[in-house]
C-alpha positions as a Markdown table, in Angstrom:
| # | Residue | x | y | z |
|---|---|---|---|---|
| 1 | Met | 0.0 | 0.0 | 0.0 |
| 2 | Tyr | 1.1 | 3.5 | -0.7 |
| 3 | Asn | 0.4 | 6.9 | 0.7 |
| 4 | His | 0.4 | 9.9 | -1.7 |
| 5 | Pro | 3.6 | 11.9 | -1.5 |
| 6 | Leu | 2.5 | 15.3 | -0.4 |
| 7 | Gly | 5.9 | 16.9 | -0.8 |
| 8 | Phe | 6.2 | 16.0 | -4.5 |
| 9 | Val | 5.2 | 18.4 | -7.3 |
| 10 | Thr | 2.3 | 16.0 | -8.0 |
| 11 | Thr | 0.4 | 13.4 | -6.1 |
| 12 | Ser | -0.2 | 11.4 | -9.3 |
| 13 | Glu | 0.8 | 7.8 | -9.0 |
| 14 | Arg | 1.9 | 8.0 | -12.6 |
| 15 | Ile | 4.9 | 9.9 | -11.4 |
| 16 | Tyr | 5.7 | 8.4 | -8.0 |
| 17 | His | 5.3 | 4.8 | -9.1 |
| 18 | Thr | 8.0 | 5.3 | -11.7 |
| 19 | Cys | 10.8 | 6.3 | -9.3 |
| 20 | Asp | 14.0 | 4.3 | -9.7 |
| 21 | Ala | 17.7 | 4.4 | -9.1 |
| 22 | Gln | 18.2 | 7.2 | -11.7 |
| 23 | Ser | 15.2 | 9.2 | -10.4 |
| 24 | Pro | 14.8 | 8.3 | -6.7 |
| 25 | Cys | 11.8 | 9.4 | -4.7 |
| 26 | Lys | 13.5 | 10.5 | -1.6 |
| 27 | Glu | 10.5 | 11.5 | 0.5 |
| 28 | Tyr | 8.1 | 8.8 | -0.8 |
| 29 | Lys | 7.5 | 6.0 | 1.6 |
| 30 | Glu | 5.7 | 2.7 | 1.0 |
| 31 | Ile | 3.4 | 1.9 | 3.9 |
| 32 | Thr | 3.4 | -1.8 | 4.5 |
| 33 | Glu | 1.5 | -1.9 | 7.8 |
| 34 | Pro | -2.3 | -2.2 | 7.7 |
| 35 | Pro | -4.2 | -0.8 | 10.7 |
| 36 | Asn | -4.0 | -2.9 | 13.8 |
| 37 | Ile | -7.5 | -3.3 | 15.2 |
| 38 | Gly | -7.9 | -4.5 | 18.8 |
| 39 | Asn | -10.5 | -6.7 | 20.4 |
| 40 | Asp | -14.1 | -5.6 | 20.9 |
| 41 | Val | -13.7 | -2.4 | 18.7 |
| 42 | Trp | -16.8 | -0.8 | 17.3 |
| 43 | Ile | -16.2 | 1.0 | 14.0 |
| 44 | Gly | -19.1 | 3.1 | 12.8 |
| 45 | Ser | -20.4 | 3.2 | 9.3 |
| 46 | Asn | -18.2 | 4.8 | 6.6 |
| 47 | Ala | -15.3 | 5.4 | 9.1 |
| 48 | Ile | -11.8 | 5.4 | 7.6 |
| 49 | Val | -8.8 | 4.1 | 9.6 |
| 50 | Leu | -5.6 | 5.1 | 7.9 |
| 51 | Gln | -2.7 | 2.7 | 7.4 |
| 52 | Gly | -0.5 | 1.9 | 10.3 |
| 53 | Met | -2.8 | 3.1 | 13.0 |
| 54 | Asp | -3.3 | 1.1 | 16.2 |
| 55 | Ile | -6.9 | 0.9 | 17.5 |
| 56 | Gly | -6.9 | -0.3 | 21.1 |
| 57 | Asp | -9.2 | -2.9 | 22.7 |
| 58 | Gly | -12.7 | -1.6 | 23.4 |
| 59 | Ala | -12.4 | 1.5 | 21.4 |
| 60 | Val | -15.3 | 3.2 | 19.5 |
| 61 | Ile | -14.9 | 5.0 | 16.2 |
| 62 | Gly | -17.8 | 7.2 | 15.3 |
| 63 | Ala | -19.6 | 6.9 | 11.9 |
| 64 | Gly | -17.8 | 8.8 | 9.2 |
| 65 | Ala | -14.7 | 9.4 | 11.3 |
| 66 | Val | -11.2 | 9.6 | 9.7 |
| 67 | Val | -8.7 | 8.1 | 12.1 |
| 68 | Thr | -5.3 | 9.7 | 11.5 |
| 69 | His | -3.7 | 8.8 | 14.9 |
| 70 | Asn | -3.6 | 5.8 | 17.3 |
| 71 | Val | -6.7 | 5.3 | 19.4 |
| 72 | Lys | -6.2 | 4.1 | 23.0 |
| 73 | Pro | -8.1 | 1.3 | 24.6 |
| 74 | Tyr | -11.7 | 2.2 | 25.4 |
| 75 | Glu | -11.3 | 5.7 | 23.8 |
| 76 | Val | -14.2 | 7.1 | 21.8 |
| 77 | Val | -13.3 | 9.1 | 18.8 |
| 78 | Ala | -15.3 | 10.9 | 16.1 |
| 79 | Gly | -15.0 | 13.5 | 13.4 |
| 80 | Val | -12.7 | 14.5 | 10.6 |
| 81 | Pro | -10.0 | 14.1 | 11.6 |
| 82 | Ala | -11.0 | 11.9 | 14.5 |
| 83 | Lys | -10.7 | 13.5 | 17.9 |
| 84 | Thr | -11.2 | 12.1 | 21.4 |
| 85 | Ile | -14.8 | 12.5 | 22.6 |
| 86 | Lys | -14.4 | 10.6 | 25.8 |
| 87 | Tyr | -13.3 | 7.3 | 27.4 |
| 88 | Arg | -15.9 | 4.6 | 27.9 |
| 89 | Phe | -14.6 | 4.0 | 31.5 |
| 90 | Asn | -12.1 | 5.5 | 34.0 |
| 91 | Asp | -8.5 | 4.4 | 34.1 |
| 92 | Glu | -8.9 | 1.8 | 36.8 |
| 93 | Ile | -11.8 | 0.0 | 35.0 |
| 94 | Ile | -9.9 | 0.1 | 31.7 |
| 95 | Lys | -6.9 | -1.5 | 33.4 |
| 96 | Arg | -9.0 | -4.2 | 34.9 |
| 97 | Leu | -10.9 | -5.0 | 31.7 |
| 98 | Leu | -7.6 | -5.3 | 29.8 |
| 99 | Glu | -6.3 | -7.6 | 32.6 |
| 100 | Ile | -9.3 | -9.9 | 32.3 |
| 101 | Ser | -9.2 | -9.9 | 28.5 |
| 102 | Trp | -12.6 | -11.4 | 28.3 |
| 103 | Trp | -12.3 | -11.7 | 24.5 |
| 104 | Asp | -9.7 | -14.4 | 25.0 |
| 105 | Lys | -11.9 | -16.5 | 27.2 |
| 106 | Ser | -13.6 | -19.7 | 26.2 |
| 107 | Asp | -17.2 | -20.0 | 25.0 |
| 108 | Glu | -18.1 | -21.7 | 28.3 |
| 109 | Trp | -16.6 | -18.8 | 30.2 |
| 110 | Leu | -18.6 | -16.3 | 28.1 |
| 111 | Ser | -21.8 | -18.3 | 28.7 |
| 112 | Glu | -21.2 | -18.3 | 32.4 |
| 113 | Tyr | -20.3 | -14.5 | 32.6 |
| 114 | Lys | -22.5 | -12.9 | 30.0 |
| 115 | Asn | -25.2 | -11.9 | 32.5 |
| 116 | Tyr | -22.6 | -9.8 | 34.3 |
| 117 | Phe | -21.5 | -7.6 | 31.3 |
| 118 | Tyr | -24.0 | -4.9 | 31.9 |
| 119 | Asp | -21.7 | -3.2 | 34.5 |
| 120 | Pro | -17.9 | -3.7 | 34.7 |
| 121 | Asn | -17.9 | -3.6 | 38.5 |
| 122 | Val | -20.5 | -6.4 | 38.7 |
| 123 | Leu | -18.3 | -8.4 | 36.3 |
| 124 | Phe | -15.2 | -7.7 | 38.4 |
| 125 | Asp | -17.0 | -8.8 | 41.6 |
| 126 | Lys | -18.2 | -12.1 | 40.0 |
| 127 | Phe | -14.7 | -12.7 | 38.6 |
| 128 | Ala | -13.0 | -12.0 | 41.9 |
| 129 | Leu | -15.4 | -14.2 | 43.8 |
| 130 | Asp | -14.8 | -17.1 | 41.4 |
| 131 | Ile | -11.1 | -16.7 | 41.6 |
| 132 | Lys | -11.3 | -16.8 | 45.4 |
| 133 | Lys | -13.5 | -19.9 | 45.3 |
| 134 | Arg | -11.1 | -21.7 | 43.0 |
| 135 | Lys | -8.1 | -20.9 | 45.3 |
| 136 | Leu | -9.8 | -22.4 | 48.3 |
């Protein structure tokens, strides 16, 4: 994948795709990294995530947004270019959700815990209680 070279006289690929040893394109860079989309990410309709961006677990990207920077876990972004609207949860809850990594759990675990997903604190309490029971 390529990004258009904004520092060139033209952004036409007819020119920048013909660069070679005799006519090097010094500022032109090939972008080889697709976006890295985390777990449980909601990307709204017609949103664009540019190449090489990291979208953290639990993030939300608003409809029609153009993401030109990395998005942190549980960050909500929207607009053109996308800007932070808010975070879904406070830092402590985000840390705990990332530690649990529920998206890596088995189907059985999800079936057992699905009724606790309506509130992160309720989920944490259930998880802590089950951990305590298993250690006894």
